[in-house]
Amino acid sequence: MKLLHTADWHLGRMLYGKSLLEDQEYFIRESFLPAVREHRPDLVILAGDIYDRPIAPAAAIRLFDEVIGELSALGIPLAAISGNHDGADRLAIGASLLRKSGIFIASRPEDVFRPAEFRFGGEKVCVYLLPYCEPAQIRQVLGDDSLQGFKSCYAALLGRVAEGLDPDAVNVLAAHCFAAGGAVSDSESVLYVGGSGEVDPSCFDPFQYAALGHLHAPQRAGTKGYYAGSPLKYSFDEERQKKGMTLAEVTRDGVEITRLPVKPLRDMRRVRASMQELLDQGRAAPSEDYLSFELTDRAPVFLPMEQLRPYYPNLLELRNDWMGPAVGTGSAELREQLLRRTAGETAIFREFLRQICGEDATEEDCALFSELLREARGKEAGDP
C-alpha cells in the first residue's frame, strides 16, 4: 500500500501574536492537496495535532473541513487521530458517520481496538488509530490500576493490540506520542517533566509501519516508528529542518520512504548583521519571511523595530549584542533595556542625536547634557 503520512498541522496557530492561517492555507492548497492528486496514495494518515488548541478558531475548522471534502471527492480515505493540542471530544463529532465516507477519526484510546480495514492491490491492510491519551485513560480502558506512567501504559495497551494482529495483513499504527530518544523543538508542548512522558519505541515493533505525530522534526523512532514532522516551521530553532510529508510504500516485507518537501508561503529565518546592513538589504529586497534579527552593532540602536518593519513586516524577534536579551514586538522593551545599560550616558546621548535627530553631538551639547544629568540625579537624591 502507498500512504501519505503527515502530522502536526496546528491549524489556527499564532506566532508572536501573528496568525499563521494564511500560511497553513497555502500549505494545504499548494502542497498537500497537489501531492495527493499527483501521488494518489491509497490512504492519508494525519497523526494528531490537527488544530493548535482545543477550541479551534472557526477559520481553522473550515480549513480542515475543506481537506475532508477534497479527499472524499477524490475517493482517498483519511485516517486521523487527535493530538495533545486537539479537543478530542469536539474532533469526534460525527466520527461514526464519517467512517462510512472513508474518513476515520479516532479521539479515544479504546478506538485503537477498532482498526480501519482496507484492501489495496489484493492485500489486506489494518490501520490502528491511537490518539494522544493520558495514562489514567489507558488504565481505565485496560482495567489495570497497577499501570503507572506513559511507558508502561502505552506498552500494555499496544501489547494488547499486538495480540490481535492479523499475521497475513499489513498492520499500520498511527499514534501521537513522544518516543524516547526523539529530537525536540521549541514549538512542541512539553508533555511531562523529564522523561516521564516518553514512550519506548520498541512498542511499535509489531507493526509494519508506525506513523507518529508530536515531534516536529522528521525522524525515525526505533525500527518501525517514523515522525513525518510538522509541514511548517513553528519556532526559530526549526530554521534548518527540512519540512515536508512522508510518502511510504508499506508491505509485509518492509517500507520504502520518500520525503515530499513543502515549499512554504513564508520561511522562518534568523539573521545576524549590523543595523545598517539590514536596512540596506531591506531597501534592496524587502522580505515577508518570519524573522529573528541579531544586531551586531556595538553601540546603542534606537527604535530598531520601527526602522526595520517597513522592509520586514514579519520581524518577530530582535536581539542586540550590545543590549543583551532578545525582545519581541514594540520599542518600549528596547528603551527599558537601554536605560538599564551601564555604558556611558554620553555615548548613548551621542547615538541618540545621531540616529534620531540626524546630527552629531558637539562638545557643547555633551557638556550641557552632562550638566542636566547631574542636576536631575541631584533632585532624585533630594538635594536642594
Coordinates of C-alpha atoms in Angstrom, one line a residue:
M1 CA 0.0 0.0 0.0
K2 CA 1.0 3.6 -0.5
L3 CA 0.3 6.0 2.3
L4 CA 0.8 9.7 2.7
H5 CA 1.9 10.4 6.3
T6 CA 1.6 13.9 7.7
A7 CA 1.1 15.4 11.2
D8 CA 1.2 18.4 13.4
W9 CA -0.6 20.9 11.2
H10 CA -1.6 23.0 14.2
L11 CA -4.3 24.8 12.3
G12 CA -5.0 28.2 13.8
R13 CA -1.6 28.6 15.4
M14 CA -0.4 32.1 16.5
L15 CA 3.3 33.0 16.4
Y16 CA 4.3 36.1 18.3
G17 CA 0.7 37.3 18.0
K18 CA 0.5 36.6 14.3
S19 CA -2.0 34.2 12.8
L20 CA -0.4 31.5 10.6
L21 CA -3.7 30.5 8.9
E22 CA -2.7 32.1 5.6
D23 CA 0.5 30.1 5.6
Q24 CA -1.5 26.9 6.6
E25 CA -4.0 27.5 3.8
Y26 CA -1.1 27.9 1.4
F27 CA 0.4 24.6 2.6
I28 CA -2.9 22.7 2.1
R29 CA -3.8 24.2 -1.2
E30 CA -0.4 24.4 -2.8
S31 CA 1.5 21.4 -1.3
F32 CA -0.8 18.9 0.4
L33 CA -3.7 18.6 -2.0
P34 CA -1.4 18.8 -5.1
A35 CA 0.7 15.9 -3.6
V36 CA -2.4 13.9 -3.0
R37 CA -3.6 14.4 -6.6
E38 CA -0.1 13.6 -8.0
H39 CA 0.8 10.6 -6.0
R40 CA -2.7 9.2 -5.5
P41 CA -2.0 7.4 -2.1
D42 CA -4.2 4.6 -1.0
L43 CA -4.5 6.3 2.4
V44 CA -3.7 9.6 4.1
I45 CA -2.7 9.5 7.7
L46 CA -2.9 12.7 9.8
A47 CA -1.1 11.8 13.1
G48 CA -2.6 14.3 15.5
D49 CA -2.4 18.0 16.4
I50 CA -4.7 18.9 13.6
Y51 CA -5.6 22.1 15.5
D52 CA -3.4 24.2 17.7
R53 CA -5.8 24.4 20.6
P54 CA -8.8 22.5 22.0
I55 CA -11.3 25.2 20.9
A56 CA -10.1 25.9 17.4
P57 CA -11.0 29.1 15.6
A58 CA -13.8 28.8 13.0
A59 CA -11.4 29.5 10.1
A60 CA -9.2 26.6 11.1
I61 CA -12.3 24.3 11.3
R62 CA -13.4 25.4 7.9
L63 CA -9.9 24.6 6.5
F64 CA -9.9 21.1 7.8
D65 CA -13.4 20.6 6.5
E66 CA -12.1 21.6 3.1
V67 CA -9.5 18.9 3.4
I68 CA -12.1 16.3 4.3
G69 CA -14.3 17.4 1.4
E70 CA -11.4 17.2 -1.2
L71 CA -10.2 13.8 0.0
S72 CA -13.8 12.4 -0.2
A73 CA -14.2 13.8 -3.7
L74 CA -11.0 12.1 -4.7
G75 CA -12.1 8.8 -3.1
I76 CA -8.9 8.7 -0.9
P77 CA -9.6 7.6 2.7
L78 CA -8.2 9.6 5.6
A79 CA -7.2 8.2 9.0
A80 CA -6.8 11.0 11.6
I81 CA -6.2 11.0 15.3
S82 CA -6.4 13.7 17.9
G83 CA -3.2 15.0 19.5
N84 CA -2.4 16.7 22.8
H85 CA -3.4 20.1 21.3
D86 CA -6.7 18.9 19.9
G87 CA -10.1 19.0 21.6
A88 CA -10.6 15.2 21.4
D89 CA -14.4 15.2 22.1
R90 CA -15.0 18.1 19.6
L91 CA -13.0 16.3 16.9
A92 CA -15.0 13.1 17.4
I93 CA -18.3 14.7 16.4
G94 CA -19.8 12.7 13.5
A95 CA -17.0 10.2 13.5
S96 CA -19.2 7.1 13.1
L97 CA -21.0 8.7 10.1
L98 CA -17.7 9.9 8.5
R99 CA -16.3 6.3 8.6
K100 CA -19.0 5.4 6.0
S101 CA -17.4 8.0 3.7
G102 CA -13.8 6.8 4.2
I103 CA -12.9 9.3 6.9
F104 CA -11.7 7.6 10.1
I105 CA -11.2 9.9 13.1
A106 CA -10.1 8.5 16.5
S107 CA -10.1 10.5 19.7
R108 CA -10.3 7.9 22.5
P109 CA -7.8 5.2 23.4
E110 CA -10.3 2.4 23.0
D111 CA -10.6 3.4 19.3
V112 CA -7.3 1.6 18.7
F113 CA -9.2 -1.8 19.1
R114 CA -11.4 -0.9 16.1
P115 CA -9.0 -0.7 13.2
A116 CA -9.8 0.7 9.8
E117 CA -9.6 -2.2 7.3
F118 CA -8.8 -1.9 3.6
R119 CA -7.8 -4.0 0.6
F120 CA -5.2 -2.5 -1.6
G121 CA -4.0 -4.5 -4.6
G122 CA -5.5 -7.7 -3.1
E123 CA -3.6 -7.2 0.2
K124 CA -5.4 -6.7 3.5
V125 CA -4.4 -3.6 5.4
C126 CA -5.4 -2.9 9.1
V127 CA -4.8 0.6 10.4
Y128 CA -4.8 1.0 14.2
L129 CA -5.5 4.5 15.4
L130 CA -4.2 5.5 18.8
P131 CA -4.8 9.2 19.7
Y132 CA -2.9 11.0 22.4
C133 CA -4.1 9.8 25.7
E134 CA -3.1 10.0 29.4
P135 CA -2.0 7.0 31.5
A136 CA -5.3 7.3 33.5
Q137 CA -7.3 6.8 30.4
I138 CA -5.3 3.7 29.4
R139 CA -5.7 2.3 32.9
Q140 CA -9.4 2.7 32.7
V141 CA -9.6 1.1 29.2
L142 CA -7.4 -1.9 30.3
G143 CA -8.9 -2.2 33.7
D144 CA -5.5 -2.3 35.3
D145 CA -4.8 0.2 38.1
S146 CA -1.2 -1.2 38.6
L147 CA 0.0 0.5 35.4
Q148 CA 1.9 3.7 36.0
G149 CA 3.4 6.3 33.6
F150 CA 3.4 6.6 29.9
K151 CA 6.0 4.0 29.2
S152 CA 4.2 1.1 30.9
C153 CA 0.7 2.2 29.9
Y154 CA 1.5 2.5 26.2
A155 CA 3.4 -0.8 26.2
A156 CA 0.5 -2.5 27.9
L157 CA -2.1 -1.0 25.5
L158 CA -0.1 -1.7 22.3
G159 CA 0.8 -5.1 23.6
R160 CA -2.9 -5.9 23.9
V161 CA -3.3 -4.7 20.3
A162 CA -0.4 -6.8 19.1
E163 CA -2.1 -9.9 20.4
G164 CA -4.9 -9.5 17.9
L165 CA -2.9 -8.5 14.8
D166 CA -3.6 -10.5 11.6
P167 CA -0.3 -12.0 10.6
D168 CA -1.4 -12.1 7.0
A169 CA -2.2 -8.4 6.8
V170 CA -0.1 -5.2 6.6
N171 CA -0.6 -3.7 10.1
V172 CA -0.1 0.0 10.4
L173 CA -0.2 2.1 13.6
A174 CA -1.0 5.8 13.8
A175 CA -0.1 7.4 17.2
H176 CA 0.6 10.7 18.8
C177 CA 3.2 10.4 21.5
F178 CA 6.8 11.3 22.5
A179 CA 9.0 8.4 21.6
A180 CA 12.1 8.2 23.8
G181 CA 15.3 9.5 22.2
G182 CA 13.5 11.8 19.8
A183 CA 14.8 15.3 18.9
V184 CA 12.6 18.0 20.2
S185 CA 11.9 21.6 19.1
D186 CA 10.9 24.7 21.0
S187 CA 7.4 24.8 19.4
E188 CA 6.3 21.5 20.9
S189 CA 4.3 21.4 24.1
V190 CA 6.2 19.7 26.9
L191 CA 4.0 16.7 27.8
Y192 CA 5.7 16.0 31.2
V193 CA 8.8 16.9 33.1
G194 CA 11.9 15.0 32.3
G195 CA 11.3 11.7 30.5
S196 CA 8.1 10.7 32.3
G197 CA 6.0 11.4 29.2
E198 CA 8.2 9.2 26.9
V199 CA 7.2 6.0 25.2
D200 CA 9.6 3.1 24.4
P201 CA 9.9 2.9 20.6
S202 CA 10.0 -0.9 20.9
C203 CA 6.2 -0.9 21.4
F204 CA 5.9 -0.1 17.7
D205 CA 7.8 -3.2 16.6
P206 CA 4.8 -5.5 16.0
F207 CA 3.6 -3.1 13.2
Q208 CA 5.0 -2.8 9.7
Y209 CA 4.8 1.0 10.0
A210 CA 4.1 3.4 12.9
A211 CA 3.0 6.8 11.6
L212 CA 3.8 9.1 14.5
G213 CA 2.9 12.7 15.4
H214 CA 4.0 15.2 18.1
L215 CA 7.7 15.8 17.4
H216 CA 8.1 18.5 14.7
A217 CA 11.4 17.3 13.2
P218 CA 11.1 14.4 10.7
Q219 CA 12.9 11.4 12.2
R220 CA 13.0 7.7 13.0
A221 CA 11.7 6.3 16.3
G222 CA 13.1 2.8 16.7
T223 CA 12.9 0.3 13.9
K224 CA 9.3 0.8 12.9
G225 CA 8.4 4.4 14.0
Y226 CA 8.5 7.4 11.8
Y227 CA 7.8 11.1 12.6
A228 CA 6.7 13.0 9.5
G229 CA 7.3 16.2 11.4
S230 CA 5.3 19.4 11.1
P231 CA 4.8 20.7 7.5
L232 CA 5.7 24.3 8.6
K233 CA 8.3 25.8 10.9
Y234 CA 6.7 26.9 14.2
S235 CA 9.8 28.1 16.1
F236 CA 13.1 29.6 15.1
D237 CA 15.1 26.6 16.3
E238 CA 13.4 24.7 13.4
E239 CA 15.1 27.0 10.9
R240 CA 17.2 24.3 9.4
Q241 CA 14.7 21.5 9.5
K242 CA 13.6 20.1 6.1
K243 CA 9.9 20.3 6.3
G244 CA 7.6 18.1 4.3
M245 CA 5.4 15.0 4.3
T246 CA 6.3 11.3 4.1
L247 CA 5.2 9.0 1.3
A248 CA 5.6 5.4 2.4
E249 CA 5.3 2.2 0.4
V250 CA 4.4 -0.4 3.0
T251 CA 4.4 -4.1 2.5
R252 CA 4.7 -7.0 4.9
D253 CA 8.3 -7.3 4.0
G254 CA 9.4 -3.7 4.6
V255 CA 8.9 0.0 4.0
E256 CA 10.2 2.4 1.3
I257 CA 10.3 6.0 2.3
T258 CA 10.1 9.1 0.1
R259 CA 10.1 12.6 1.6
L260 CA 8.0 15.2 -0.2
P261 CA 9.3 18.7 0.5
V262 CA 6.9 21.5 1.4
K263 CA 7.6 25.0 0.0
P264 CA 6.2 27.5 2.5
L265 CA 4.5 30.8 1.8
R266 CA 7.0 32.4 4.1
D267 CA 10.2 31.0 5.5
M268 CA 11.3 31.4 9.1
R269 CA 14.9 32.6 9.5
R270 CA 17.5 34.0 11.9
V271 CA 19.8 36.7 10.6
R272 CA 22.9 38.2 12.2
A273 CA 24.0 41.5 10.8
S274 CA 24.5 45.2 11.6
M275 CA 21.6 47.6 11.6
Q276 CA 22.9 49.3 8.5
E277 CA 23.4 46.0 6.7
L278 CA 19.8 45.0 7.4
L279 CA 18.5 48.4 6.3
D280 CA 20.5 48.1 3.0
Q281 CA 19.3 44.6 2.4
G282 CA 15.7 45.6 3.2
R283 CA 15.7 48.5 0.8
A284 CA 17.1 46.3 -2.0
A285 CA 15.0 43.3 -1.3
P286 CA 12.2 43.5 1.3
S287 CA 11.2 40.2 2.8
E288 CA 7.9 38.9 4.3
D289 CA 9.6 35.9 5.9
Y290 CA 9.2 35.4 9.7
L291 CA 12.5 36.8 11.0
S292 CA 14.6 36.9 14.1
F293 CA 17.4 39.5 13.9
E294 CA 20.6 39.6 16.0
L295 CA 22.2 43.0 15.7
T296 CA 26.0 43.1 15.7
D297 CA 26.2 46.8 16.5
R298 CA 28.5 47.7 19.4
A299 CA 26.6 51.0 20.1
P300 CA 23.0 51.7 21.0
V301 CA 20.5 51.4 18.3
F302 CA 17.3 53.4 18.9
L303 CA 13.9 52.3 17.6
P304 CA 15.2 49.4 15.6
M305 CA 11.9 47.7 15.2
E306 CA 10.3 50.9 13.8
Q307 CA 13.2 51.3 11.3
L308 CA 13.2 47.7 10.1
R309 CA 9.4 46.9 10.0
P310 CA 8.8 48.8 6.7
Y311 CA 11.1 46.3 5.0
Y312 CA 10.5 43.3 7.2
P313 CA 6.8 43.4 8.2
N314 CA 7.0 39.9 9.8
L315 CA 10.0 40.7 12.0
L316 CA 9.1 38.9 15.2
E317 CA 12.2 39.0 17.4
L318 CA 15.2 41.2 17.8
R319 CA 18.3 40.9 20.0
N320 CA 21.4 43.1 20.2
D321 CA 24.9 42.1 21.2
W322 CA 25.2 45.5 23.0
M323 CA 21.9 45.4 24.6
G324 CA 21.5 41.8 25.8
P325 CA 18.4 39.6 25.8
A326 CA 16.0 39.3 22.9
V327 CA 12.8 41.2 22.8
G328 CA 9.7 40.8 20.7
T329 CA 7.4 43.5 19.3
G330 CA 7.3 47.1 20.4
S331 CA 10.1 49.6 21.3
A332 CA 9.1 50.1 25.0
E333 CA 11.1 47.0 25.9
L334 CA 14.1 48.2 23.9
R335 CA 14.1 51.6 25.6
E336 CA 13.7 50.0 29.0
Q337 CA 16.8 47.8 28.4
L338 CA 18.7 50.8 27.1
L339 CA 18.0 52.6 30.4
R340 CA 19.4 49.7 32.3
R341 CA 22.7 49.5 30.4
T342 CA 25.8 50.6 32.2
A343 CA 27.5 52.1 29.1
G344 CA 28.4 55.8 29.4
E345 CA 25.5 58.1 29.3
T346 CA 27.3 60.5 27.0
A347 CA 27.8 57.7 24.4
I348 CA 24.1 56.9 24.5
F349 CA 23.3 60.6 24.1
R350 CA 25.6 60.9 21.1
E351 CA 24.0 57.9 19.4
F352 CA 20.5 59.3 20.2
L353 CA 21.3 62.6 18.5
R354 CA 22.9 60.8 15.5
Q355 CA 20.1 58.2 14.9
I356 CA 17.0 60.1 16.0
C357 CA 17.9 63.7 15.3
G358 CA 20.2 63.2 12.4
E359 CA 23.1 65.3 13.7
D360 CA 26.3 64.7 15.5
A361 CA 26.7 66.0 19.1
T362 CA 29.1 68.8 19.7
E363 CA 31.3 69.1 22.8
E364 CA 29.0 71.9 24.0
D365 CA 26.0 69.5 23.5
C366 CA 27.7 66.8 25.6
A367 CA 28.7 69.3 28.3
L368 CA 25.2 70.6 28.6
F369 CA 23.8 67.0 28.7
S370 CA 26.2 66.1 31.5
E371 CA 25.2 69.1 33.5
L372 CA 21.5 68.4 33.1
L373 CA 22.0 64.8 34.0
R374 CA 23.8 65.8 37.2
E375 CA 21.0 68.2 38.2
A376 CA 18.4 65.5 37.5
R377 CA 20.2 63.0 39.7
G378 CA 20.7 65.6 42.4
K379 CA 16.9 66.2 42.5
E380 CA 16.3 62.4 42.6
A381 CA 18.6 62.2 45.6
G382 CA 16.7 65.0 47.4
D383 CA 19.4 67.7 47.1
P384 CA 18.1 71.3 47.3

